[in-house]
């Protein structure tokens, strides 16, 4: 039985060529009618697709037409229907971010990988860190800090020397970037239920921006981050190549 497929592709030429080849071989339907969405591009486009379709309870199967493709499967035109029928599903929950800027405006966004705070000027950021309403660090001086989901732990978090988290673990990674005080502080592991708050100290002298999967908020005074269990992103992987296997494999390279 033919599954109802909706195709989506990034603007990259390789992804557009892949789209043309696949739509010539397989019938396609609008996204709202699809039983599965096939995303063609890199990890960035996969995140874009997941964000854009989170109002639908439709799984997304990515095929890599980008660089790394951690969230993607190998691109191949042949046997797509069979691959979709055999694919294994991973369910991930995003993070919610609320960021208050100097003008008092609050911006809200969701992040599948991580929420990060980054210095926006020549001086290091100075932050106060609170977990579940309790101050855990009065002053963190650093280039930046992030909170990562297990799915995003091999992305920016790993580049900042944060831990790789098993996909089924109910934890979040809090990782500092170039921490100056406390010296060499690497971060913490938090339960997925934790509510994290960063207050920006000396915001005029040390401006800070916040980012949730490339959704920016500038000149922030504080940022609150929490897991959003009510939102579920369904991602499909070829057997033996799911997130759990990839996360494990990344730790032995």
Short mmCIF file of C-alpha atoms in Angstrom, two decimals:
data_model
loop_
_atom_site.label_atom_id
_atom_site.label_comp_id
_atom_site.label_asym_id
_atom_site.label_seq_id
_atom_site.Cartn_x
_atom_site.Cartn_y
_atom_site.Cartn_z
CA UNK A 1 0.00 0.00 0.00
CA UNK A 2 1.42 3.37 -1.01
CA UNK A 3 2.00 5.74 1.91
CA UNK A 4 0.96 9.36 1.47
CA UNK A 5 4.22 11.34 1.28
CA UNK A 6 4.80 15.08 1.39
CA UNK A 7 8.23 16.23 0.22
CA UNK A 8 10.06 19.30 1.49
CA UNK A 9 13.49 20.50 0.36
CA UNK A 10 15.95 23.23 1.23
CA UNK A 11 16.92 25.84 -1.34
CA UNK A 12 20.29 24.19 -1.92
CA UNK A 13 20.76 22.97 -5.49
CA UNK A 14 21.53 19.40 -4.39
CA UNK A 15 18.32 19.27 -2.36
CA UNK A 16 16.26 20.71 -5.21
CA UNK A 17 17.72 18.13 -7.61
CA UNK A 18 16.87 15.38 -5.13
CA UNK A 19 13.33 16.73 -4.85
CA UNK A 20 12.89 16.64 -8.61
CA UNK A 21 14.11 13.06 -8.81
CA UNK A 22 11.90 11.81 -5.97
CA UNK A 23 8.70 13.55 -7.07
CA UNK A 24 9.18 12.06 -10.53
CA UNK A 25 9.19 8.56 -8.99
CA UNK A 26 6.74 8.86 -6.10
CA UNK A 27 3.33 10.55 -5.81
CA UNK A 28 3.25 13.47 -3.39
CA UNK A 29 0.49 15.13 -1.40
CA UNK A 30 0.20 18.43 0.53
CA UNK A 31 1.77 18.41 3.99
CA UNK A 32 -1.61 18.53 5.73
CA UNK A 33 -2.68 15.29 3.98
CA UNK A 34 0.57 13.39 4.45
CA UNK A 35 1.19 10.29 6.53
CA UNK A 36 4.91 11.05 6.48
CA UNK A 37 7.01 14.08 5.55
CA UNK A 38 10.29 13.51 3.72
CA UNK A 39 12.71 16.38 4.33
CA UNK A 40 15.64 16.88 1.96
CA UNK A 41 18.56 18.95 3.20
CA UNK A 42 20.85 19.14 6.19
CA UNK A 43 20.26 19.25 9.94
CA UNK A 44 19.34 22.92 9.78
CA UNK A 45 16.55 22.23 7.31
CA UNK A 46 15.42 19.27 9.40
CA UNK A 47 15.03 21.56 12.41
CA UNK A 48 13.17 24.05 10.22
CA UNK A 49 10.83 21.31 9.01
CA UNK A 50 10.16 20.03 12.54
CA UNK A 51 9.39 23.55 13.75
CA UNK A 52 7.14 24.23 10.77
CA UNK A 53 5.10 21.04 11.15
CA UNK A 54 4.86 20.71 14.93
CA UNK A 55 1.12 21.44 14.73
CA UNK A 56 0.77 18.15 12.85
CA UNK A 57 1.14 14.67 14.34
CA UNK A 58 3.12 13.58 11.30
CA UNK A 59 6.53 11.87 11.47
CA UNK A 60 9.42 13.34 9.51
CA UNK A 61 11.96 11.24 7.63
CA UNK A 62 15.04 13.20 6.63
CA UNK A 63 17.42 12.40 3.80
CA UNK A 64 20.80 14.07 3.88
CA UNK A 65 21.53 16.61 1.16
CA UNK A 66 23.71 18.73 3.44
CA UNK A 67 26.99 18.40 5.33
CA UNK A 68 26.72 16.48 8.59
CA UNK A 69 23.17 15.18 8.59
CA UNK A 70 23.10 13.90 12.17
CA UNK A 71 19.30 13.94 12.14
CA UNK A 72 19.10 12.60 8.57
CA UNK A 73 19.19 9.28 6.77
CA UNK A 74 21.34 8.48 3.76
CA UNK A 75 19.95 9.91 0.52
CA UNK A 76 18.82 7.32 -1.99
CA UNK A 77 16.00 7.48 -4.53
CA UNK A 78 15.40 3.74 -4.63
CA UNK A 79 13.10 1.80 -2.27
CA UNK A 80 11.77 4.86 -0.46
CA UNK A 81 8.41 3.28 0.37
CA UNK A 82 10.10 0.20 1.81
CA UNK A 83 12.48 2.33 3.86
CA UNK A 84 9.60 4.34 5.28
CA UNK A 85 7.68 1.19 6.23
CA UNK A 86 10.72 -0.21 8.06
CA UNK A 87 11.83 3.04 9.70
CA UNK A 88 12.14 3.32 13.48
CA UNK A 89 10.63 6.29 15.30
CA UNK A 90 12.29 8.53 17.88
CA UNK A 91 10.21 11.04 19.85
CA UNK A 92 11.88 14.16 21.21
CA UNK A 93 10.56 17.08 23.26
CA UNK A 94 11.73 20.63 22.61
CA UNK A 95 12.81 23.31 25.06
CA UNK A 96 10.75 26.44 25.57
CA UNK A 97 12.51 29.79 25.91
CA UNK A 98 11.15 33.02 27.34
CA UNK A 99 13.56 35.93 26.94
CA UNK A 100 12.96 39.43 28.29
CA UNK A 101 14.74 42.25 26.47
CA UNK A 102 15.73 45.66 27.82
CA UNK A 103 12.59 47.23 26.36
CA UNK A 104 10.47 44.88 28.49
CA UNK A 105 9.33 42.80 25.54
CA UNK A 106 9.18 39.05 26.10
CA UNK A 107 10.04 36.74 23.23
CA UNK A 108 9.04 33.09 23.21
CA UNK A 109 10.51 30.32 21.09
CA UNK A 110 10.99 26.57 21.00
CA UNK A 111 14.30 24.80 20.52
CA UNK A 112 14.81 21.18 19.50
CA UNK A 113 18.60 21.30 19.98
CA UNK A 114 19.47 23.97 22.52
CA UNK A 115 18.88 27.43 23.95
CA UNK A 116 22.06 29.47 24.22
CA UNK A 117 23.08 32.82 25.68
CA UNK A 118 26.05 34.53 24.06
CA UNK A 119 27.95 37.70 24.81
CA UNK A 120 26.99 40.45 22.36
CA UNK A 121 29.90 42.80 23.05
CA UNK A 122 33.65 42.82 23.64
CA UNK A 123 33.40 41.80 27.31
CA UNK A 124 32.42 38.42 28.71
CA UNK A 125 28.86 37.89 29.87
CA UNK A 126 28.12 37.96 33.58
CA UNK A 127 25.18 35.77 34.56
CA UNK A 128 23.35 34.55 37.65
CA UNK A 129 22.13 30.95 37.37
CA UNK A 130 18.96 29.69 39.07
CA UNK A 131 17.44 26.23 38.93
CA UNK A 132 13.79 25.73 39.97
CA UNK A 133 13.75 29.12 41.64
CA UNK A 134 16.90 28.58 43.69
CA UNK A 135 20.10 30.46 42.91
CA UNK A 136 22.82 27.94 42.18
CA UNK A 137 25.54 30.30 40.99
CA UNK A 138 25.66 33.95 41.95
CA UNK A 139 28.05 34.89 39.18
CA UNK A 140 29.10 33.04 36.03
CA UNK A 141 31.51 34.98 33.80
CA UNK A 142 31.80 33.38 30.37
CA UNK A 143 31.51 33.85 26.63
CA UNK A 144 28.19 32.05 26.77
CA UNK A 145 26.14 29.23 28.23
CA UNK A 146 23.58 26.82 26.82
CA UNK A 147 20.96 24.29 27.83
CA UNK A 148 20.78 21.29 25.51
CA UNK A 149 18.35 18.44 24.95
CA UNK A 150 19.69 14.90 24.42
CA UNK A 151 18.91 15.25 20.69
CA UNK A 152 21.00 18.42 20.51
CA UNK A 153 23.83 17.25 22.75
CA UNK A 154 26.10 16.39 19.79
CA UNK A 155 25.65 19.82 18.21
CA UNK A 156 26.72 23.14 19.79
CA UNK A 157 26.82 21.51 23.22
CA UNK A 158 29.44 18.96 22.13
CA UNK A 159 31.52 21.64 20.40
CA UNK A 160 31.55 23.49 23.74
CA UNK A 161 32.84 20.27 25.39
CA UNK A 162 29.51 19.42 26.92
CA UNK A 163 28.45 15.80 27.51
CA UNK A 164 26.69 13.61 24.97
CA UNK A 165 23.35 12.54 26.44
CA UNK A 166 21.59 9.23 25.65
CA UNK A 167 18.40 9.95 23.73
CA UNK A 168 16.21 8.20 26.31
CA UNK A 169 17.70 10.02 29.29
CA UNK A 170 15.53 12.44 31.24
CA UNK A 171 18.31 14.98 31.60
CA UNK A 172 19.43 18.29 30.13
CA UNK A 173 22.98 19.54 29.75
CA UNK A 174 23.93 22.98 31.06
CA UNK A 175 27.26 23.85 29.45
CA UNK A 176 29.41 26.97 29.71
CA UNK A 177 31.51 28.37 26.88
CA UNK A 178 34.95 29.66 27.86
CA UNK A 179 34.08 30.04 31.53
CA UNK A 180 36.36 32.60 33.22
CA UNK A 181 34.79 32.53 36.67
CA UNK A 182 34.44 29.94 38.14
CA UNK A 183 37.59 28.98 36.28
CA UNK A 184 37.26 25.79 34.23
CA UNK A 185 33.63 25.25 35.24
CA UNK A 186 32.17 22.88 32.63
CA UNK A 187 28.52 22.91 33.55
CA UNK A 188 25.97 20.54 35.06
CA UNK A 189 23.50 17.77 34.29
CA UNK A 190 19.92 18.65 35.19
CA UNK A 191 16.69 16.65 35.34
CA UNK A 192 14.48 17.23 32.30
CA UNK A 193 11.86 18.77 34.61
CA UNK A 194 14.25 21.54 35.70
CA UNK A 195 13.35 25.17 35.07
CA UNK A 196 16.50 27.16 34.34
CA UNK A 197 16.79 30.93 34.64
CA UNK A 198 19.70 33.14 33.66
CA UNK A 199 19.75 36.74 34.88
CA UNK A 200 22.11 39.06 33.01
CA UNK A 201 24.26 41.13 35.36
CA UNK A 202 25.56 44.46 34.08
CA UNK A 203 23.51 44.25 30.85
CA UNK A 204 24.60 47.72 29.62
CA UNK A 205 28.29 47.00 30.03
CA UNK A 206 28.07 43.31 29.09
CA UNK A 207 25.17 42.86 26.61
CA UNK A 208 23.88 39.35 25.97
CA UNK A 209 21.79 37.80 23.22
CA UNK A 210 19.74 34.60 23.39
CA UNK A 211 19.19 32.03 20.67
CA UNK A 212 16.73 29.14 20.38
CA UNK A 213 17.53 27.07 17.28
CA UNK A 214 18.51 30.26 15.37
CA UNK A 215 15.60 32.32 16.71
CA UNK A 216 17.30 35.35 18.23
CA UNK A 217 16.50 37.73 21.07
CA UNK A 218 18.85 40.67 21.57
CA UNK A 219 19.86 42.65 24.67
CA UNK A 220 18.20 40.26 27.08
CA UNK A 221 17.81 40.90 30.81
CA UNK A 222 16.79 37.36 31.71
CA UNK A 223 16.01 34.07 30.04
CA UNK A 224 13.93 31.17 31.33
CA UNK A 225 14.23 27.68 29.83
CA UNK A 226 12.19 24.53 30.43
CA UNK A 227 11.44 21.28 28.65
CA UNK A 228 8.09 21.17 26.84
CA UNK A 229 6.76 17.60 27.27
CA UNK A 230 3.38 18.39 25.66
CA UNK A 231 5.07 18.93 22.28
CA UNK A 232 6.43 15.81 20.61
CA UNK A 233 8.51 15.70 17.45
CA UNK A 234 8.45 12.35 15.66
CA UNK A 235 11.59 11.55 13.65
CA UNK A 236 12.08 8.43 11.53
CA UNK A 237 15.39 6.62 11.03
CA UNK A 238 16.52 3.61 9.05
CA UNK A 239 16.87 0.52 11.30
CA UNK A 240 20.14 0.56 13.21
CA UNK A 241 20.79 4.21 12.44
CA UNK A 242 18.56 5.95 14.98
CA UNK A 243 19.51 8.72 17.39
CA UNK A 244 20.39 6.31 20.19
CA UNK A 245 22.90 4.48 18.00
CA UNK A 246 24.33 7.72 16.62
CA UNK A 247 24.74 9.26 20.05
CA UNK A 248 26.54 6.15 21.26
CA UNK A 249 28.74 6.00 18.16
CA UNK A 250 29.78 9.63 18.49
CA UNK A 251 31.42 8.85 21.85
CA UNK A 252 33.86 6.38 20.32
CA UNK A 253 35.32 8.42 17.47
#
